[in-house]
Amino acid sequence: MQLEKLVAFHKTIGDVTRVRIISILANGPKHGQALAGILKLTAPTISHHLSKLKEINLVKDRREKNTVYYFLNEDVLKHYSSALPKMVSTKGDSNKMDNQKLILEHKKILENFFTPDGRLKTIPAQRKKKMIVLHHIGSLLEKGRKYPEKELNEFIQSFHDDYATIRRELIIGSIMYRENSIYELNPREMWADIG
């Protein structure tokens, strides 16, 4: 498998609306207007997302008279979804030791950036350290809970006064997603890698 195709697949499905379209099409073919109605989006928006999914061959279309039906190409979904775990599968005791070293390294970084009472001293400039801090903050949020922006800001302010920067970084790092000023934690598997 070409690495570029794998990256294109993950980039394309790295969008909440597209993941929702995939989920709907997993239950059977739908036409564009039906998708727009279910997702409460405009037809042009649905068309844009479908064209992106068609570019990676994840969605195919079939015309029946005047209506175009879209259906999920499950083989492509299974192929690319399993490719990354196969590439990074861990085997053997040396990897267990490496993981333990990583955990200790992350713990030390958190101790360096947080005060004993849990306040963030400063937002790390280095990406790896910043992601460790963001993963820590994200792990303290409730799974499945929808946070209004004001409530999320108050939560972040319990760590650091610059809530806007941290909130933005949580979105950029795919730890959370935002829709209509409501924030929700993404599944841990979607979080950006620490690196």
XYZ file of N, CA and C in Angstrom:
585
model
N 0.844 -1.193 0.000
C 0.000 0.000 0.000
C 0.882 1.247 0.000
N 0.522 2.218 -0.808
C 1.272 3.463 -0.838
C 0.933 4.287 0.397
N 1.978 4.807 1.027
C 1.790 5.610 2.231
C 0.962 6.856 1.932
N 1.151 7.423 0.730
C 0.399 8.626 0.363
C -1.106 8.367 0.347
N -1.497 7.170 -0.134
C -2.923 6.833 -0.167
C -3.478 6.665 1.236
N -2.685 6.072 2.119
C -3.110 5.898 3.511
C -3.288 7.257 4.182
N -2.352 8.159 3.943
C -2.440 9.511 4.512
C -3.655 10.245 3.942
N -3.879 10.122 2.634
C -5.035 10.774 2.002
C -6.337 10.253 2.589
N -6.397 8.950 2.831
C -7.590 8.347 3.436
C -7.855 8.971 4.802
N -6.838 8.996 5.654
C -7.035 9.515 7.012
C -7.299 11.025 7.022
N -6.672 11.749 6.109
C -6.956 13.188 6.012
C -8.416 13.417 5.631
N -8.874 12.640 4.660
C -10.236 12.827 4.159
C -11.270 12.497 5.230
N -11.065 11.415 5.965
C -12.077 11.051 6.959
C -11.872 11.797 8.282
N -10.898 12.688 8.323
C -10.661 13.484 9.526
C -11.614 14.661 9.625
N -12.871 14.415 9.398
C -13.891 15.456 9.420
C -15.162 14.837 10.008
N -15.765 15.520 10.959
C -16.929 14.987 11.671
C -18.073 14.664 10.716
N -18.363 15.566 9.782
C -19.470 15.340 8.848
C -19.212 14.108 7.990
N -17.975 13.938 7.542
C -17.673 12.776 6.699
C -17.785 11.476 7.482
N -17.358 11.490 8.734
C -17.501 10.286 9.566
C -18.980 9.967 9.755
N -19.793 10.999 9.916
C -21.238 10.776 10.068
C -21.854 10.229 8.775
N -21.409 10.737 7.641
C -21.900 10.220 6.352
C -21.530 8.739 6.217
N -20.290 8.399 6.550
C -19.840 7.002 6.490
C -20.727 6.135 7.379
N -21.014 6.630 8.566
C -21.847 5.880 9.515
C -23.249 5.643 8.960
N -23.815 6.654 8.336
C -25.165 6.529 7.762
C -25.147 5.550 6.586
N -24.143 5.685 5.714
C -24.074 4.824 4.535
C -23.745 3.378 4.906
N -23.197 3.156 6.084
C -22.930 1.781 6.537
C -24.236 1.004 6.704
N -25.330 1.733 6.887
C -26.643 1.090 7.032
C -27.376 0.922 5.702
N -26.761 1.354 4.616
C -27.375 1.193 3.302
C -27.279 2.463 2.474
N -27.457 2.344 1.143
C -27.345 3.495 0.243
C -28.373 4.584 0.568
N -27.994 5.823 0.311
C -28.889 6.976 0.500
C -28.636 7.950 -0.644
N -29.651 8.721 -0.983
C -29.442 9.787 -1.967
C -29.045 11.070 -1.218
N -28.515 12.020 -1.956
C -27.969 13.238 -1.353
C -28.962 14.001 -0.502
N -30.214 14.121 -0.959
C -31.224 14.865 -0.205
C -31.525 14.173 1.124
N -31.519 12.845 1.113
C -31.766 12.099 2.354
C -30.642 12.367 3.346
N -29.405 12.342 2.865
C -28.264 12.640 3.744
C -28.360 14.062 4.295
N -28.717 15.002 3.423
C -28.859 16.403 3.859
C -29.923 16.518 4.937
N -31.035 15.823 4.764
C -32.111 15.862 5.760
C -31.702 15.246 7.076
N -31.048 14.091 7.019
C -30.621 13.409 8.250
C -29.618 14.264 9.022
N -28.661 14.846 8.298
C -27.594 15.613 8.948
C -27.942 17.085 9.139
N -29.119 17.491 8.614
C -29.562 18.890 8.714
C -28.512 19.856 8.133
N -28.043 19.496 6.926
C -27.074 20.313 6.206
C -27.623 20.603 4.814
N -27.033 21.565 4.134
C -27.490 21.913 2.790
C -26.994 20.870 1.785
N -27.703 20.770 0.688
C -27.314 19.832 -0.375
C -25.902 20.117 -0.902
N -25.511 21.401 -1.133
C -24.143 21.657 -1.601
C -23.069 21.193 -0.600
N -23.359 21.327 0.695
C -22.401 20.876 1.708
C -22.236 19.365 1.635
N -23.355 18.654 1.543
C -23.318 17.193 1.423
C -22.568 16.804 0.153
N -22.845 17.488 -0.943
C -22.190 17.204 -2.222
C -20.677 17.365 -2.112
N -20.240 18.421 -1.421
C -18.802 18.663 -1.217
C -18.159 17.489 -0.474
N -18.781 17.077 0.635
C -18.222 15.986 1.436
C -18.242 14.662 0.670
N -19.305 14.420 -0.084
C -19.375 13.185 -0.873
C -18.286 13.159 -1.946
N -18.018 14.302 -2.557
C -16.971 14.321 -3.590
C -15.606 14.006 -2.986
N -15.350 14.479 -1.757
C -14.089 14.165 -1.070
C -14.003 12.673 -0.777
N -15.110 12.082 -0.342
C -15.130 10.646 -0.040
C -14.998 9.807 -1.312
N -15.537 10.316 -2.420
C -15.420 9.610 -3.696
C -13.979 9.658 -4.211
N -13.251 10.738 -3.931
C -11.864 10.872 -4.372
C -10.984 9.737 -3.843
N -11.283 9.246 -2.637
C -10.489 8.159 -2.059
C -11.185 6.812 -2.248
N -12.225 6.800 -3.076
C -12.951 5.579 -3.431
C -13.687 4.953 -2.243
N -13.955 5.742 -1.224
C -14.666 5.228 -0.059
C -16.174 5.223 -0.288
N -16.628 6.103 -1.161
C -18.049 6.175 -1.499
C -18.178 6.038 -3.016
N -19.156 5.250 -3.428
C -19.460 5.098 -4.856
C -20.886 5.587 -5.078
N -21.192 5.911 -6.314
C -22.560 6.343 -6.605
C -23.167 5.482 -7.709
N -24.485 5.458 -7.704
C -25.232 4.695 -8.701
C -26.495 5.490 -9.027
N -26.714 5.692 -10.318
C -27.882 6.469 -10.751
C -29.056 5.530 -11.012
N -30.207 5.911 -10.465
C -31.457 5.208 -10.759
C -32.456 6.263 -11.218
N -32.704 6.285 -12.521
C -33.536 7.314 -13.163
C -32.939 8.685 -12.878
N -33.652 9.548 -12.153
C -33.149 10.899 -11.895
C -32.470 11.044 -10.535
N -32.324 9.958 -9.812
C -31.771 10.020 -8.462
C -30.431 9.295 -8.401
N -29.456 9.940 -7.737
C -28.139 9.328 -7.540
C -28.062 8.823 -6.106
N -27.792 7.540 -5.967
C -27.635 6.929 -4.648
C -26.153 6.744 -4.348
N -25.805 6.986 -3.096
C -24.422 6.836 -2.650
C -24.340 5.655 -1.697
N -23.288 4.862 -1.857
C -23.125 3.731 -0.954
C -21.659 3.593 -0.571
N -21.454 2.986 0.578
C -20.137 2.841 1.165
C -19.382 1.704 0.499
N -18.139 1.949 0.162
C -17.264 0.904 -0.361
C -16.579 0.266 0.856
N -17.227 -0.749 1.413
C -16.756 -1.348 2.670
C -15.380 -1.976 2.541
N -15.043 -2.494 1.371
C -13.715 -3.092 1.186
C -12.613 -2.055 1.384
N -12.824 -0.861 0.824
C -11.840 0.218 0.977
C -11.758 0.642 2.445
N -12.917 0.759 3.093
C -12.936 1.144 4.502
C -12.155 0.142 5.351
N -12.416 -1.141 5.169
C -11.718 -2.177 5.942
C -10.228 -2.181 5.645
N -9.883 -2.036 4.363
C -8.478 -2.083 3.943
C -7.662 -0.976 4.613
N -8.130 0.269 4.477
C -7.357 1.387 5.017
C -7.468 1.504 6.534
N -8.600 1.096 7.090
C -8.764 1.161 8.543
C -7.828 0.187 9.259
N -7.551 -0.932 8.631
C -6.677 -1.923 9.268
C -5.202 -1.706 8.924
N -4.919 -0.874 7.942
C -3.533 -0.706 7.487
C -2.637 -0.074 8.541
N -3.097 0.969 9.177
C -2.255 1.666 10.152
C -1.933 0.793 11.363
N -2.934 0.129 11.976
C -2.588 -0.761 13.091
C -1.593 -1.861 12.689
N -1.699 -2.357 11.465
C -0.752 -3.378 11.007
C 0.660 -2.801 10.904
N 0.752 -1.551 10.476
C 2.064 -0.912 10.327
C 2.750 -0.686 11.666
N 1.961 -0.411 12.685
C 2.553 -0.038 13.975
C 2.346 -1.091 15.054
N 2.023 -2.318 14.642
C 1.772 -3.350 15.648
C 3.018 -3.545 16.497
N 2.786 -3.724 17.784
C 3.899 -3.880 18.723
C 4.029 -5.344 19.104
N 5.265 -5.814 19.082
C 5.541 -7.202 19.430
C 6.797 -7.249 20.272
N 6.808 -8.152 21.227
C 8.028 -8.420 21.973
C 8.196 -7.590 23.217
N 9.126 -8.038 24.068
C 9.383 -7.387 25.355
C 10.076 -6.046 25.198
N 10.874 -5.861 24.141
C 11.583 -4.589 23.983
C 10.590 -3.448 23.836
N 9.470 -3.686 23.165
C 8.459 -2.644 23.027
C 7.792 -2.341 24.362
N 7.590 -3.351 25.205
C 7.029 -3.114 26.543
C 7.951 -2.207 27.338
N 9.260 -2.460 27.228
C 10.230 -1.623 27.941
C 10.209 -0.204 27.395
N 10.125 -0.079 26.058
C 10.052 1.248 25.440
C 8.814 1.998 25.932
N 7.662 1.301 26.023
C 6.430 1.933 26.504
C 6.577 2.401 27.946
N 7.228 1.605 28.783
C 7.436 2.014 30.176
C 8.324 3.247 30.248
N 9.361 3.289 29.401
C 10.234 4.471 29.364
C 9.453 5.711 28.932
N 8.553 5.520 27.937
C 7.729 6.636 27.465
C 6.823 7.162 28.571
N 6.205 6.250 29.314
C 5.308 6.649 30.402
C 6.072 7.462 31.440
N 7.255 7.017 31.790
C 8.074 7.757 32.755
C 8.479 9.128 32.208
N 8.826 9.165 30.912
C 9.198 10.433 30.277
C 8.015 11.408 30.298
N 6.812 10.918 29.970
C 5.621 11.767 29.961
C 5.319 12.278 31.366
N 5.467 11.407 32.350
C 5.215 11.795 33.740
C 6.162 12.914 34.161
N 7.421 12.786 33.774
C 8.414 13.818 34.121
C 8.072 15.154 33.457
N 7.649 15.107 32.206
C 7.271 16.336 31.492
C 6.074 17.000 32.186
N 5.081 16.201 32.565
C 3.912 16.752 33.266
C 4.317 17.374 34.597
N 5.237 16.727 35.314
C 5.715 17.287 36.590
C 6.437 18.609 36.376
N 7.142 18.735 35.238
C 7.875 19.978 34.947
C 6.943 21.128 34.568
N 5.814 20.813 33.927
C 4.941 21.872 33.426
C 3.755 22.190 34.329
N 3.445 21.325 35.291
C 2.321 21.566 36.192
C 2.813 21.806 37.612
N 2.137 22.714 38.308
C 2.428 22.937 39.724
C 1.814 21.777 40.523
N 2.218 21.606 41.793
C 1.639 20.516 42.596
C 0.109 20.593 42.713
N -0.467 21.809 42.616
C -1.931 21.928 42.716
C -2.637 21.794 41.351
N -1.867 21.417 40.292
C -2.482 21.116 39.006
C -2.574 22.265 38.025
N -1.974 23.398 38.337
C -1.979 24.528 37.397
C -0.845 24.370 36.386
N -1.122 24.745 35.136
C -0.119 24.696 34.083
C 0.747 25.949 34.193
N 2.044 25.740 34.371
C 2.964 26.883 34.534
C 3.052 27.692 33.245
N 3.227 26.986 32.130
C 3.327 27.629 30.831
C 2.935 26.611 29.758
N 2.438 27.097 28.643
C 2.090 26.213 27.531
C 3.387 25.866 26.809
N 3.728 24.582 26.718
C 5.002 24.219 26.079
C 5.067 24.677 24.625
N 6.245 25.119 24.210
C 6.448 25.538 22.824
C 6.755 24.327 21.942
N 7.474 23.366 22.486
C 7.832 22.167 21.720
C 6.587 21.304 21.514
N 6.367 20.859 20.274
C 5.140 20.144 19.930
C 4.923 18.909 20.791
N 5.954 18.088 20.959
C 5.805 16.840 21.706
C 5.356 17.119 23.144
N 5.997 18.060 23.786
C 5.643 18.394 25.172
C 4.239 18.994 25.245
N 3.907 19.825 24.249
C 2.571 20.416 24.208
C 1.501 19.329 24.071
N 1.762 18.324 23.207
C 0.794 17.244 23.025
C 0.640 16.411 24.293
N 1.723 16.207 25.030
C 1.637 15.464 26.299
C 0.734 16.223 27.270
N 0.912 17.538 27.338
C 0.084 18.378 28.210
C -1.379 18.344 27.756
N -1.614 18.460 26.449
C -2.981 18.442 25.922
C -3.653 17.088 26.143
N -2.908 16.015 25.965
C -3.458 14.674 26.229
C -3.863 14.560 27.699
N -3.037 15.122 28.574
C -3.359 15.078 30.006
C -4.660 15.844 30.293
N -4.767 17.050 29.758
C -5.974 17.861 29.977
C -7.187 17.153 29.371
N -7.035 16.631 28.152
C -8.129 15.921 27.489
C -8.592 14.712 28.279
N -7.653 14.028 28.929
C -8.019 12.816 29.686
C -8.868 13.144 30.911
N -8.915 14.410 31.303
C -9.704 14.818 32.463
C -11.121 15.266 32.089
N -11.407 15.322 30.785
C -12.754 15.658 30.310
C -13.620 14.404 30.267
N -14.932 14.584 30.357
C -15.858 13.455 30.353
C -16.148 13.002 28.922
N -16.024 11.699 28.684
C -16.347 11.137 27.370
C -17.845 11.257 27.125
N -18.195 11.650 25.905
C -19.603 11.711 25.513
C -20.342 12.944 25.990
N -19.709 13.770 26.797
C -20.364 14.983 27.306
C -20.184 16.123 26.316
N -21.232 16.898 26.114
C -21.168 18.065 25.234
C -20.942 19.303 26.107
N -19.854 20.011 25.832
C -19.480 21.177 26.621
C -19.813 22.461 25.871
N -20.688 23.306 26.415
C -20.834 24.651 25.822
C -19.493 25.377 25.964
N -19.233 26.307 25.072
C -17.929 26.984 25.052
C -17.591 27.618 26.397
N -18.572 28.256 27.043
C -18.315 28.921 28.323
C -17.868 27.910 29.381
N -18.525 26.765 29.408
C -18.189 25.730 30.392
C -16.790 25.158 30.130
N -16.459 24.952 28.846
C -15.128 24.449 28.508
C -14.066 25.477 28.889
N -14.351 26.766 28.631
C -13.405 27.824 29.007
C -13.130 27.808 30.511
N -14.185 27.641 31.308
C -14.024 27.602 32.768
C -13.189 26.394 33.184
N -13.431 25.250 32.534
C -12.641 24.046 32.827
C -11.166 24.303 32.531
N -10.877 24.874 31.350
C -9.486 25.117 30.952
C -8.840 26.144 31.867
N -9.610 27.169 32.302
C -9.057 28.195 33.195
C -8.629 27.628 34.539
N -9.141 26.457 34.905
C -8.679 25.847 36.154
C -7.229 25.375 36.013
N -6.741 25.288 34.750
C -5.348 24.916 34.495
C -4.490 26.116 34.125
N -5.054 27.011 33.286
C -4.254 28.118 32.750
C -5.197 29.236 32.313
N -4.730 30.484 32.432
C -5.580 31.629 32.090
C -5.825 31.772 30.582
N -4.888 31.303 29.761
C -5.040 31.438 28.309
C -5.901 30.289 27.772
N -7.184 30.336 28.118
C -8.101 29.258 27.726
C -8.320 29.199 26.220
N -8.252 30.354 25.550
C -8.517 30.375 24.094
C -7.447 29.584 23.333
N -6.181 29.756 23.708
C -5.093 29.037 23.039
C -5.211 27.540 23.290
N -5.450 27.162 24.529
C -5.546 25.730 24.853
C -6.763 25.116 24.172
N -7.884 25.837 24.162
C -9.092 25.333 23.491
C -8.816 25.103 22.008
N -8.147 26.052 21.374
C -7.803 25.933 19.958
C -6.860 24.742 19.737
N -5.888 24.568 20.620
C -4.943 23.453 20.484
C -5.633 22.100 20.677
N -6.645 22.039 21.528
C -7.400 20.795 21.710
C -8.120 20.411 20.418
N -8.585 21.422 19.669
C -9.245 21.178 18.379
C -8.204 20.761 17.342
N -7.100 21.513 17.261
C -6.054 21.226 16.281
C -5.494 19.817 16.494
N -5.363 19.416 17.755
C -4.825 18.101 18.080
C -5.850 16.984 17.993
N -7.035 17.288 17.488
C -8.130 16.308 17.333
C -8.536 15.650 18.645
N -8.248 16.304 19.742
C -8.660 15.787 21.050
C -10.141 16.094 21.254
N -10.559 17.244 20.745
C -11.966 17.623 20.797
C -12.407 18.078 19.413
N -13.707 18.085 19.199
C -14.229 18.711 17.992
C -15.332 19.684 18.399
N -15.532 20.674 17.526
C -16.482 21.742 17.816
C -17.541 21.766 16.731
N -18.778 21.937 17.161
C -19.871 22.126 16.219
C -20.859 23.083 16.863
N -21.077 24.228 16.214
C -21.997 25.259 16.721
C -21.664 25.659 18.161
N -20.379 25.906 18.427
C -19.886 26.337 19.747
C -20.138 25.311 20.848
N -20.359 24.063 20.468
C -20.467 22.971 21.434
C -19.268 22.057 21.190
N -18.586 21.701 22.262
C -17.357 20.920 22.171
C -17.581 19.533 22.756
N -16.960 18.539 22.093
C -17.076 17.171 22.583
C -15.736 16.472 22.391
N -15.408 15.605 23.326
C -14.177 14.844 23.278
C -14.251 13.818 22.152
N -13.208 13.753 21.331
C -13.110 12.712 20.312
C -12.685 11.408 20.966
N -12.965 10.275 20.318
C -12.419 9.016 20.838
C -10.892 9.101 20.887
N -10.299 8.482 21.873
C -8.849 8.576 22.092
C -8.045 8.175 20.846
N -8.567 7.236 20.066
C -7.856 6.779 18.869
C -7.710 7.892 17.827
N -8.545 8.924 17.925
C -8.496 10.011 16.942
C -7.529 11.130 17.355
N -7.075 11.131 18.601
C -6.210 12.192 19.082
C -4.899 12.196 18.289
N -4.382 13.387 18.037
C -3.107 13.504 17.337
C -2.021 12.810 18.152
N -1.107 12.196 17.438
C -0.034 11.460 18.087
C 0.893 12.425 18.828
N 1.439 11.952 19.913
C 2.365 12.788 20.701
C 3.646 13.039 19.923
N 4.053 12.064 19.139
C 5.197 12.260 18.254
C 6.508 11.877 18.788
